[in-house]
Amino acid sequence: MTSLRNITRSVSSRGWQLPAAFLGSNAIRVHPRNESLFLPATSKRNKVTCGRVSRRAPSVLHMTTSSSSSPRHTTDHRLAALREELRKQEVQAMIIPTRDPHFSEYAPPCYAYRNFISNFTGSAGTAVVTLDGAFLWTDGRYFLQAENELDSNWTLMKAGLPETPSIHEFVVEILPKGSAVGVDPFLHSIDFVKKFEEVAAEEEIRLVHLDCNPVELVWGSDRPPKPNGEVRVHDIQYSGKSITEKLEPLREAMEEKDCSHILLSMLDEVCWLYNIRGTDIPHNPVVLSYALVSKETSRLYVNQSQLTSDVLKYLSSSGVEVHPYEKIKGHLRDVACREETVWIDPNSTSIALKEALGDFAVAEATPVKFAKACKNEAELQGMREAHIRDGIALSSFLCWLEDYVNTNEQTISEFDAAVKLREFRAKQSGFLDVSFPTIAGFGPNGAIIHYNPSQNECGEISNKKVFLLDSGGQYVDGTTDVTRTMHLGATPTDHEKECFTRVLQGHIGIDTAVYPEDTTGFMLDALARVPLWSIGLDYRHGTGHGVGACLNVHEGPHSISPRISSNYAGLKAGMIVSNEPGYYEDGHFGIRIENLLYVVKKQTAHHFGGKDYLGFKRLTYVPIDASMINWSLLSTAEVRWMNQYHQNVWDTLSPRMQAGRYKDWLWEKTRPVQAGQLQPASQESVGVTPASA
């Protein structure tokens, strides 16, 4: 067992403060050289999280453990059982990511190892469990959620803050020389192992690839079964290209790379290449599978019981061989034995599969993710159509919700509102599912960036506070993701209006940007933040992410973000990206405005450097709440943008809506603002009558 004395000495040498939860005490001592420290997360009633102690603070902070009345199960027994398994396997720590073997953002329930061991349900985060402590790294989107969900056994490590060490650095520092760190080799990437070994080499910390995941052993018979949903063909009218048409440029790229095979592990890449869709991951229309393509063959590794006769016939007609899912590792060994080289993506290929290939692997980003990201015209048309239907559904729901809470000042739970919104979407043709769990955050819950209301734990929506609604749908022809922030009745405060208006200005800044081809999202991100920066505000998440076409709501390789590492891909025509700046005040409100955009070529007077210049076109058509705007802060151009956007919303949605309350509401919410006015014009002043008149 690791000595606490040795661990304390090791951490202190770097100036990091060892968390109290790790010491098994309610006291934290502040290192004189670095006042930053990590405090243990506790229950909702007694939250303590990462903070900073001033030089005048006392050297010891006394802290309160979690409330025994917390409605969640504590992790005491699970952690004790896991540590017993770690001792049996002779490792001093284990790193538990939020992943399945395909590195999906949203893993099937059977692979939710981190959720099970920590109680944290966010879609991003990594747990580290030692024989003495438990730590959870997550980013700024989930700080408040983690504070709510972690019990006092856990220490929240706020990833992305300058005082927070990386997982690699922290693990190496707290463990003595020669320690072993266990990992499930199917859940960690080649890049992860490379970075860890670089950091751990000097301290002789070893990564041990565990044959059996200890968390799985603790989970036992309660672990959910693997998904077994039916696979369907994604029709050519939506995919725009046949399997053969997609394989041809892929094989040309393999020839240039001098690789005989290419392995695809990411589920959306496999489904895109073979024009199939599934239901194995909630809200993501994918199936657990691998693709292995050679110059002559194309293989799909999948649970064959999930394939109907029609799907088998379709794949066979395109020359795709179907093999059992579990055969992939053995087949890769066979390829390596023939000394044939396989192209793999270092960010999405597990170390288990890399080991099967030995030295016969080329680890570089594959061309499939780039081809998938640049939508063809059929995919773009499907996305346009899906967004029109989705806009009608969401606008109709917002009308219903506003009427409901303003009738005798009724309330509705956040959970029930999410259920009702799904009902509105389900009425639209081609609806499959929501594209992610609906974020319906009223008042202070809106400040929890990825808040997920549950039936047993959620707030009540009224007309008294700011309401943030982030939602989306999966349709046969496209995927949507849209956020609107609104006040459903009472007048917003001046501060709420200013914050909303600054977010809107940033949103407009991205929407109207013109830039050279291959500009990265990192270079555009500041356009969304400058209006907030001007008053000393900001937000802790990226501004935009890629979106699939009837695929995952989050996809790469492009994004709009201040993180250079996640912005290595330049923007190209046909890429889809979200535009979602925000602002959040803990305990008060959250604001986010999100549309989906697609990249198009722009006509410019010049072409400096011989480059094409790009801009965006909008896919999302849903009104923006004018009551939340401080119109005096907007420039003439920004007011014009609002009027044009709302005119586009009306022109796009209204022809497909029946006369009645929902259509009248849409007109009311898209009225233009005239010069010199600080509020939308009345119907009479612009010479237009309500839709139902």
XYZ file of C-alpha atoms in Angstrom:
693
model
C 0.000 0.000 0.000
C 1.170 3.504 -0.790
C 2.390 5.474 2.175
C 0.475 8.703 2.741
C 3.649 10.269 4.018
C 5.451 9.514 0.744
C 2.521 10.752 -1.326
C 2.337 14.007 0.603
C 6.053 14.604 0.159
C 5.834 13.882 -3.580
C 2.909 16.226 -4.205
C 4.341 19.002 -2.081
C 7.554 18.951 -4.104
C 5.547 20.269 -7.062
C 3.663 22.838 -5.044
C 0.332 21.078 -5.459
C -1.864 20.767 -2.406
C -3.000 17.252 -1.596
C -6.812 17.147 -1.251
C -8.273 16.518 2.160
C -10.377 13.643 0.866
C -7.170 11.869 -0.114
C -5.676 12.392 3.336
C -8.817 11.012 4.937
C -9.159 14.194 6.968
C -11.312 17.284 7.016
C -8.301 19.568 6.938
C -6.330 20.943 4.007
C -2.934 22.528 4.488
C -1.905 25.245 2.091
C 1.481 24.911 0.499
C 3.363 28.203 0.966
C 4.471 28.377 -2.663
C 1.112 27.727 -4.295
C -2.159 28.725 -2.692
C -4.243 26.910 -5.318
C -5.829 23.779 -3.984
C -8.336 21.135 -4.838
C -11.132 20.678 -2.383
C -13.271 17.548 -2.159
C -16.719 17.655 -3.707
C -19.556 17.035 -1.287
C -23.276 16.654 -1.569
C -25.721 19.276 -2.799
C -26.307 20.587 0.667
C -22.674 21.133 1.490
C -20.799 21.843 -1.735
C -17.098 22.551 -1.676
C -15.146 22.544 -4.907
C -11.879 23.692 -6.383
C -11.071 27.078 -4.977
C -8.198 29.441 -4.344
C -6.982 30.466 -0.914
C -5.505 33.897 -0.515
C -2.161 34.395 1.205
C -4.014 35.798 4.191
C -6.081 32.641 4.633
C -5.361 30.427 7.596
C -3.085 27.505 6.847
C -5.763 24.961 7.713
C -9.286 24.893 6.291
C -11.884 22.844 8.145
C -14.396 21.269 5.825
C -17.792 19.619 6.015
C -18.499 16.170 4.678
C -21.530 15.342 2.572
C -24.999 15.286 4.035
C -26.291 11.834 4.967
C -29.664 12.833 3.542
C -28.330 12.907 -0.017
C -30.795 11.017 -2.244
C -28.025 9.286 -4.218
C -26.227 6.091 -3.243
C -22.806 6.809 -1.818
C -19.843 5.201 -3.493
C -18.310 3.778 -0.265
C -18.978 0.113 -1.012
C -18.149 0.339 -4.717
C -14.812 2.011 -4.045
C -13.950 -0.473 -1.305
C -14.719 -3.388 -3.643
C -12.739 -1.797 -6.469
C -9.698 -1.263 -4.252
C -9.828 -4.901 -3.235
C -9.735 -5.858 -6.930
C -6.819 -3.473 -7.527
C -4.870 -5.170 -4.739
C -5.595 -8.592 -6.252
C -4.274 -7.422 -9.602
C -1.280 -5.764 -7.921
C -1.846 -2.230 -9.151
C -1.851 0.908 -7.015
C -4.281 2.939 -9.109
C -6.695 2.712 -12.008
C -7.647 5.269 -14.658
C -11.312 4.995 -15.678
C -12.366 7.053 -18.730
C -15.814 7.897 -20.097
C -15.542 5.566 -23.047
C -16.534 2.422 -24.801
C -14.032 0.522 -26.989
C -14.866 2.955 -29.830
C -14.262 6.126 -27.783
C -17.855 7.269 -28.232
C -18.829 10.476 -26.467
C -22.022 8.844 -25.246
C -21.274 5.234 -24.327
C -23.852 2.443 -24.117
C -24.986 1.858 -20.514
C -22.952 -1.366 -20.307
C -19.731 0.651 -20.755
C -20.578 3.436 -18.285
C -17.799 2.341 -15.914
C -16.945 5.847 -14.749
C -20.602 6.699 -14.124
C -21.031 3.523 -12.080
C -18.000 4.012 -9.859
C -18.390 7.775 -9.281
C -22.123 8.600 -9.670
C -21.089 11.407 -12.063
C -23.280 11.242 -15.187
C -21.724 13.950 -17.376
C -20.622 12.953 -20.878
C -16.995 14.014 -20.317
C -14.717 13.101 -17.444
C -12.092 10.668 -16.213
C -11.870 9.008 -12.811
C -8.667 8.029 -11.065
C -8.998 5.657 -8.112
C -5.995 4.866 -5.916
C -5.827 2.701 -2.838
C -6.393 5.845 -0.751
C -8.269 8.378 -2.856
C -10.720 8.989 -5.683
C -10.492 11.885 -8.168
C -12.685 13.057 -11.018
C -11.441 15.291 -13.841
C -14.018 17.123 -15.929
C -14.179 20.387 -17.850
C -15.984 23.661 -17.234
C -19.261 22.476 -18.760
C -19.700 20.063 -15.860
C -18.220 21.748 -12.774
C -21.591 22.436 -11.153
C -23.045 19.082 -12.180
C -20.060 17.261 -10.705
C -20.394 19.199 -7.452
C -23.988 18.014 -7.251
C -23.360 14.368 -8.121
C -20.053 13.468 -6.450
C -20.134 12.407 -2.825
C -17.479 13.142 -0.195
C -15.311 10.200 -1.286
C -14.397 12.122 -4.412
C -12.227 15.121 -5.197
C -13.301 17.236 -8.162
C -10.371 18.208 -10.384
C -11.355 21.153 -12.560
C -9.687 20.382 -15.872
C -8.610 23.367 -17.921
C -7.841 25.657 -14.989
C -4.163 26.634 -14.714
C -3.848 25.292 -11.163
C -5.201 21.844 -12.094
C -2.555 19.256 -13.032
C -3.172 16.834 -15.864
C -4.112 13.268 -15.003
C -0.687 12.073 -16.105
C 1.191 14.578 -13.977
C -0.980 14.031 -10.923
C -0.843 10.232 -10.991
C 2.939 10.234 -11.428
C 3.373 12.653 -8.532
C 1.135 10.947 -5.970
C 2.386 7.390 -6.546
C 5.828 6.223 -5.377
C 8.490 5.102 -7.807
C 7.846 1.735 -9.378
C 4.063 1.831 -8.908
C 1.681 0.190 -11.366
C -1.363 1.936 -12.852
C -4.070 -0.308 -14.250
C -5.996 0.444 -17.445
C -8.507 -1.417 -19.567
C -6.601 -1.560 -22.888
C -9.820 -1.367 -24.915
C -10.747 2.001 -23.323
C -7.544 3.999 -23.861
C -6.066 5.387 -27.046
C -2.586 5.156 -28.488
C -2.094 8.882 -27.863
C -3.054 8.483 -24.210
C -0.483 5.752 -23.634
C 2.239 7.710 -25.424
C 1.667 10.835 -23.330
C 1.444 8.903 -20.084
C 4.643 6.987 -20.716
C 6.493 10.202 -21.557
C 5.509 11.694 -18.197
C 5.901 8.499 -16.165
C 9.256 7.305 -17.486
C 11.463 9.136 -14.975
C 9.473 7.891 -11.990
C 9.293 4.343 -13.359
C 5.495 4.334 -13.132
C 4.154 1.471 -15.251
C 0.901 1.153 -17.148
C -0.526 -2.337 -16.691
C -3.009 -3.555 -19.301
C -5.608 -5.434 -17.287
C -7.100 -8.570 -18.808
C -10.349 -8.024 -16.919
C -11.736 -4.604 -16.045
C -11.944 -4.435 -12.201
C -14.918 -2.059 -12.348
C -16.755 -4.677 -14.394
C -16.049 -7.246 -11.686
C -17.464 -4.909 -9.022
C -20.504 -4.169 -11.187
C -21.226 -7.866 -11.538
C -24.650 -9.051 -12.591
C -26.093 -5.557 -12.260
C -24.153 -4.434 -15.335
C -26.562 -3.749 -18.215
C -26.369 -6.119 -21.208
C -24.700 -5.065 -24.441
C -27.079 -3.373 -26.889
C -28.644 -5.480 -29.607
C -30.712 -3.053 -31.673
C -31.659 -3.629 -35.278
C -29.484 -2.067 -37.993
C -31.053 -0.306 -40.990
C -29.817 0.975 -44.336
C -29.341 4.746 -44.630
C -30.959 5.400 -48.000
C -28.965 6.875 -50.881
C -31.360 9.844 -51.065
C -29.999 10.900 -47.668
C -26.408 9.640 -47.909
C -25.823 11.036 -51.393
C -23.099 8.470 -52.160
C -22.983 4.696 -52.396
C -20.542 2.546 -50.441
C -18.511 2.040 -53.621
C -18.288 5.792 -54.220
C -16.964 6.271 -50.690
C -14.480 3.405 -50.842
C -12.826 4.599 -54.047
C -11.179 7.796 -52.676
C -10.395 5.976 -49.422
C -8.385 3.347 -51.277
C -6.606 6.057 -53.241
C -5.550 7.643 -49.947
C -4.367 4.232 -48.690
C -2.246 3.861 -51.834
C -0.644 7.257 -51.244
C 0.044 6.316 -47.611
C 1.463 2.953 -48.710
C -0.903 1.066 -46.392
C -2.573 -2.194 -47.328
C -5.445 -1.761 -44.842
C -7.282 0.923 -42.909
C -9.082 0.313 -39.604
C -12.050 2.404 -38.499
C -13.030 2.245 -34.823
C -15.263 5.313 -34.478
C -18.864 4.206 -34.817
C -20.056 7.204 -36.812
C -17.211 6.671 -39.300
C -18.136 3.006 -39.783
C -21.831 3.834 -40.213
C -21.089 6.694 -42.586
C -18.787 4.576 -44.775
C -21.206 1.656 -45.068
C -24.437 3.724 -45.145
C -25.979 2.000 -42.137
C -27.557 3.303 -38.948
C -28.386 1.670 -35.615
C -29.632 2.234 -32.078
C -26.806 0.887 -29.916
C -26.022 4.204 -28.235
C -28.842 6.347 -26.836
C -29.614 9.289 -29.147
C -26.789 8.383 -31.567
C -27.949 6.304 -34.573
C -24.916 4.011 -34.666
C -24.113 0.343 -34.142
C -21.187 -1.204 -32.238
C -18.871 -2.189 -35.060
C -15.476 -1.918 -36.740
C -14.541 -1.528 -40.394
C -11.402 -2.997 -41.935
C -10.792 -2.032 -45.548
C -8.050 -3.361 -47.801
C -7.316 -2.689 -51.445
C -9.516 -5.636 -52.421
C -11.918 -6.230 -49.509
C -14.141 -4.310 -47.125
C -15.204 -5.896 -43.845
C -17.769 -5.025 -41.195
C -17.318 -6.489 -37.694
C -20.659 -6.481 -35.914
C -23.054 -8.632 -33.921
C -24.600 -10.409 -36.893
C -27.925 -10.967 -35.135
C -28.534 -7.216 -35.478
C -28.554 -7.381 -39.285
C -31.806 -8.037 -41.118
C -31.861 -9.921 -44.403
C -32.330 -6.616 -46.244
C -29.240 -5.125 -44.616
C -27.182 -8.252 -45.340
C -28.306 -8.153 -48.960
C -27.443 -4.462 -49.244
C -23.962 -4.935 -47.772
C -23.286 -7.997 -49.902
C -24.292 -6.152 -53.075
C -21.613 -3.566 -52.268
C -18.962 -6.179 -51.603
C -18.938 -5.773 -47.806
C -18.098 -8.932 -45.857
C -19.723 -9.329 -42.438
C -17.697 -10.850 -39.572
C -18.405 -11.371 -35.849
C -17.642 -8.294 -33.742
C -15.205 -10.106 -31.435
C -13.033 -11.345 -34.340
C -11.463 -7.956 -35.063
C -8.412 -8.347 -32.816
C -7.549 -11.788 -34.182
C -7.913 -10.623 -37.775
C -5.596 -7.684 -37.098
C -3.021 -10.151 -35.740
C -3.341 -12.120 -38.961
C -2.695 -8.969 -41.007
C 0.382 -8.178 -38.911
C 1.678 -11.746 -39.321
C 1.603 -11.194 -43.078
C 3.631 -8.021 -42.458
C 0.939 -5.835 -44.005
C 0.569 -2.287 -42.730
C -2.669 -0.947 -41.278
C -3.596 2.761 -41.113
C -5.109 3.605 -37.717
C -6.205 6.817 -36.017
C -4.143 7.352 -32.818
C -6.993 9.247 -31.158
C -9.675 6.622 -31.723
C -7.859 3.286 -31.806
C -7.473 1.398 -28.562
C -4.100 0.204 -27.338
C -5.540 -3.322 -27.352
C -5.923 -3.198 -31.142
C -2.609 -1.412 -31.611
C -0.893 -4.222 -29.684
C -2.419 -6.753 -32.073
C -0.704 -4.961 -34.965
C 2.671 -4.537 -33.316
C 4.948 -2.508 -35.581
C 2.697 -2.875 -38.620
C 0.627 0.241 -38.002
C 0.679 3.802 -39.310
C -0.885 6.014 -36.659
C -2.252 9.178 -38.277
C -5.659 10.803 -38.597
C -7.603 8.913 -41.250
C -9.303 10.598 -44.225
C -12.754 9.228 -43.336
C -13.491 11.780 -40.606
C -12.654 14.605 -43.024
C -14.800 13.138 -45.797
C -17.682 12.613 -43.367
C -17.404 16.185 -42.072
C -17.715 17.773 -45.542
C -21.356 17.101 -46.339
C -22.456 16.487 -49.917
C -25.504 18.203 -51.353
C -27.884 15.338 -50.506
C -26.748 15.426 -46.875
C -27.078 19.214 -46.722
C -30.540 19.090 -48.246
C -31.581 16.502 -45.690
C -30.235 18.700 -42.901
C -32.165 21.706 -44.257
C -35.398 19.738 -44.380
C -34.909 18.241 -40.913
C -34.283 21.703 -39.469
C -37.465 23.112 -40.951
C -39.578 20.383 -39.363
C -37.606 20.690 -36.138
C -38.070 24.477 -36.134
C -41.835 24.046 -36.429
C -41.836 21.537 -33.562
C -39.703 23.677 -31.253
C -41.506 26.940 -32.037
C -44.875 25.266 -31.428
C -43.629 23.872 -28.125
C -42.322 27.268 -26.993
C -45.724 28.780 -27.733
C -47.417 25.990 -25.771
C -45.020 26.421 -22.840
C -45.407 30.195 -22.705
C -49.182 29.901 -22.729
C -49.121 27.171 -20.096
C -47.022 28.989 -17.496
C -48.910 32.252 -18.017
C -52.332 30.665 -17.527
C -53.149 31.193 -13.854
C -49.377 31.238 -13.235
C -49.057 27.468 -13.585
C -45.713 25.669 -13.377
C -44.362 22.592 -15.102
C -41.339 20.551 -14.106
C -38.216 20.723 -16.238
C -38.479 16.974 -16.793
C -42.108 17.138 -17.929
C -41.258 20.031 -20.244
C -38.550 17.889 -21.892
C -41.051 15.049 -22.311
C -43.590 17.431 -23.838
C -41.002 18.805 -26.267
C -40.248 15.283 -27.439
C -43.970 14.814 -28.128
C -43.933 17.871 -30.390
C -40.885 16.570 -32.268
C -42.333 13.069 -32.557
C -45.248 14.492 -34.567
C -42.841 15.492 -37.330
C -42.231 13.086 -40.200
C -38.995 11.111 -40.096
C -38.457 11.576 -36.343
C -36.272 8.887 -34.755
C -35.183 10.181 -31.352
C -33.847 13.231 -29.575
C -30.202 13.864 -30.471
C -29.119 14.156 -26.805
C -30.839 14.400 -23.412
C -32.725 17.697 -23.351
C -31.166 20.417 -21.209
C -34.091 22.308 -19.677
C -32.655 24.591 -17.010
C -34.856 27.099 -15.214
C -33.273 29.874 -13.159
C -30.109 28.644 -11.386
C -30.294 25.254 -13.121
C -29.588 27.030 -16.400
C -26.107 27.822 -15.066
C -25.293 24.085 -15.063
C -24.014 23.948 -18.623
C -24.994 20.327 -19.347
C -27.838 20.091 -16.848
C -30.008 16.987 -17.237
C -33.311 17.082 -15.310
C -34.622 13.761 -14.060
C -38.119 12.807 -13.017
C -37.136 12.652 -9.357
C -34.829 15.641 -9.282
C -35.645 18.770 -11.269
C -36.942 22.302 -10.907
C -40.286 23.878 -11.723
C -40.583 26.227 -14.710
C -42.631 29.376 -14.197
C -42.808 32.830 -15.772
C -40.564 34.377 -13.129
C -36.976 33.601 -14.212
C -34.714 32.966 -17.176
C -35.205 29.578 -18.867
C -32.492 27.867 -20.968
C -33.534 25.098 -23.369
C -30.900 23.148 -25.320
C -32.358 20.302 -27.372
C -32.261 18.502 -30.671
C -33.752 15.748 -32.772
C -32.616 12.824 -34.861
C -34.505 12.481 -38.135
C -34.019 10.075 -41.045
C -32.570 12.955 -43.063
C -30.670 14.995 -40.472
C -29.638 15.896 -36.943
C -30.536 19.109 -35.086
C -29.138 20.946 -32.070
C -30.591 24.286 -30.982
C -30.529 26.381 -27.817
C -32.825 29.240 -26.891
C -32.872 31.296 -23.705
C -36.032 33.161 -22.788
C -38.156 34.817 -20.165
C -41.637 33.343 -20.294
C -43.480 36.190 -18.638
C -41.977 38.703 -16.231
C -39.509 41.341 -17.390
C -35.834 40.283 -17.289
C -33.501 42.343 -15.126
C -31.184 44.889 -16.747
C -28.223 42.646 -15.940
C -29.862 39.606 -17.551
C -30.630 41.684 -20.636
C -27.092 42.979 -20.926
C -25.615 39.496 -20.586
C -28.059 38.085 -23.137
C -27.338 40.915 -25.559
C -23.571 40.410 -25.293
C -24.050 36.707 -26.020
C -26.254 37.608 -28.998
C -23.583 39.970 -30.330
C -21.022 37.173 -30.140
C -23.453 34.846 -31.906
C -23.866 37.403 -34.697
C -20.085 37.801 -34.890
C -19.645 34.108 -35.744
C -22.690 34.016 -38.027
C -21.418 36.863 -40.207
C -17.710 35.936 -40.243
C -15.819 35.758 -43.555
C -12.441 34.009 -43.489
C -9.903 32.193 -45.696
C -10.370 28.501 -46.412
C -8.646 26.251 -43.847
C -9.036 28.840 -41.082
C -9.307 26.926 -37.817
C -12.040 27.372 -35.240
C -9.401 28.540 -32.793
C -8.925 31.644 -34.937
C -12.679 32.393 -35.012
C -13.512 31.693 -31.384
C -12.636 35.164 -30.090
C -15.313 36.709 -32.344
C -17.927 35.147 -30.061
C -16.248 36.256 -26.833
C -15.231 39.855 -27.503
C -18.636 41.377 -26.555
C -18.498 39.518 -23.211
C -14.805 40.262 -22.702
C -15.545 43.969 -23.083
C -17.418 43.871 -19.752
C -15.150 41.304 -18.083
C -17.253 38.178 -18.682
C -16.623 34.861 -20.457
C -17.811 31.242 -20.635
C -16.101 27.904 -19.996
C -16.954 25.897 -23.085
C -16.224 25.885 -26.772
C -18.252 28.032 -29.135
C -19.007 25.377 -31.718
C -18.764 21.690 -32.587
C -19.261 19.661 -35.726
C -22.585 17.866 -36.270
C -23.297 14.690 -38.237
C -26.041 14.128 -40.807
C -28.351 11.630 -39.095
C -25.323 10.750 -37.016
C -23.719 11.966 -33.808
C -24.689 15.428 -32.650
C -21.012 16.042 -31.844
C -18.403 15.183 -34.458
C -14.933 16.258 -35.510
C -12.406 16.968 -36.707
C -13.332 20.664 -36.668
C -14.704 22.885 -33.906
C -14.754 26.503 -32.753
C -12.933 26.650 -29.451
C -10.126 28.395 -27.549
C -8.359 25.019 -27.255
C -5.734 24.720 -29.965
C -5.522 20.940 -29.597
C -9.151 20.449 -30.623
C -8.949 22.800 -33.596
C -6.363 21.166 -35.835
C -8.746 20.873 -38.807
C -9.337 23.935 -40.956
C -12.882 24.775 -42.017
C -13.961 23.689 -45.485
C -17.131 24.088 -47.543
C -19.828 21.622 -46.506
C -18.785 21.330 -42.865
C -21.540 21.846 -40.291
C -20.760 23.586 -37.018
C -22.759 24.921 -34.091
C -22.652 28.579 -33.067
C -23.364 28.667 -29.338
C -21.746 31.328 -27.160
C -23.128 31.626 -23.646
C -22.804 33.112 -20.202
C -23.554 31.517 -16.808
C -23.906 32.906 -13.289
C -23.776 30.168 -10.681
C -26.908 30.115 -8.580
C -28.754 32.593 -10.796
C -29.160 31.890 -14.514
C -27.622 30.549 -17.705
C -27.715 32.033 -21.203
C -26.871 30.323 -24.492
C -27.968 31.015 -28.075
C -27.276 28.204 -30.541
C -27.867 27.764 -34.252
C -26.323 25.239 -36.609
C -24.423 26.637 -39.590
C -22.810 25.114 -42.653
C -19.715 26.422 -44.373
C -20.066 27.922 -47.869
C -17.793 29.725 -50.307
C -18.224 33.507 -50.287
C -17.917 35.849 -53.223
C -15.172 38.311 -52.311
C -13.639 41.143 -54.345
C -10.166 39.656 -53.869
C -8.556 36.268 -53.254
C -5.417 37.013 -51.285
C -2.957 34.151 -51.446
C -5.019 32.481 -54.150
C -7.434 31.167 -51.532
C -11.198 30.868 -51.531
C -12.929 32.753 -48.741
C -15.647 31.120 -46.688
C -18.604 32.074 -44.554
C -21.683 30.440 -43.043
C -25.286 29.734 -43.931
C -27.844 28.975 -41.262
C -29.722 25.734 -40.811
C -31.657 26.645 -37.630
C -34.881 28.642 -37.762
C -36.371 29.349 -34.337
C -37.195 32.835 -32.937
C -34.772 34.530 -30.550
C -36.481 36.086 -27.527
C -36.614 39.831 -28.208
C -37.694 40.563 -24.629
C -34.238 39.516 -23.438
C -32.449 42.102 -25.611
C -31.155 45.496 -24.574
C -31.696 47.043 -27.986
C -29.677 50.140 -27.158
C -26.521 48.010 -27.069
C -26.979 46.724 -30.611
C -25.476 48.451 -33.621
C -27.598 49.255 -36.658
C -26.057 46.270 -38.433
C -26.898 43.978 -35.506
C -30.524 45.187 -35.427
C -30.671 44.557 -39.176
C -29.314 41.040 -38.602
C -32.075 40.336 -36.048
C -34.774 41.573 -38.405
C -33.411 39.569 -41.321
C -33.066 36.429 -39.221
C -36.612 36.670 -37.920
C -37.885 37.365 -41.438
C -36.074 34.199 -42.568
C -37.660 32.250 -39.690
C -41.120 33.447 -40.668
C -40.611 32.882 -44.400
C -39.186 29.390 -43.846
C -41.557 27.974 -41.219
C -44.909 29.711 -41.707
C -45.794 28.214 -45.126
C -45.726 24.764 -43.540
C -47.744 25.668 -40.439
C -51.495 25.526 -40.144
C -53.357 28.713 -39.237
C -53.916 28.995 -35.524
C -52.294 29.878 -32.239
C -48.848 28.447 -33.006
C -48.590 30.341 -36.287
C -49.837 33.556 -34.657
C -47.207 33.138 -31.933
C -44.505 32.705 -34.582
C -45.535 35.945 -36.223
C -45.565 37.727 -32.873
C -42.035 36.536 -32.080
C -40.581 37.437 -35.491
C -41.887 41.010 -35.785
C -39.239 43.441 -37.042
C -37.704 46.276 -35.062
C -37.901 49.624 -36.844
C -35.234 52.307 -36.784
C -35.336 54.291 -33.562
C -37.406 51.697 -31.751
C -36.206 49.732 -28.756
C -38.964 47.136 -29.040
C -40.386 45.052 -31.908
C -42.836 46.968 -34.095
C -46.540 46.390 -33.736
C -48.351 44.436 -36.416
C -50.221 47.547 -37.595
C -47.090 49.705 -37.909
C -45.513 47.315 -40.394
C -48.715 46.696 -42.272
C -48.975 42.946 -41.647
C -51.883 41.050 -40.130
C -51.662 37.983 -37.899
C -51.381 34.628 -39.662
C -54.836 33.453 -38.602
C -56.636 36.658 -39.566
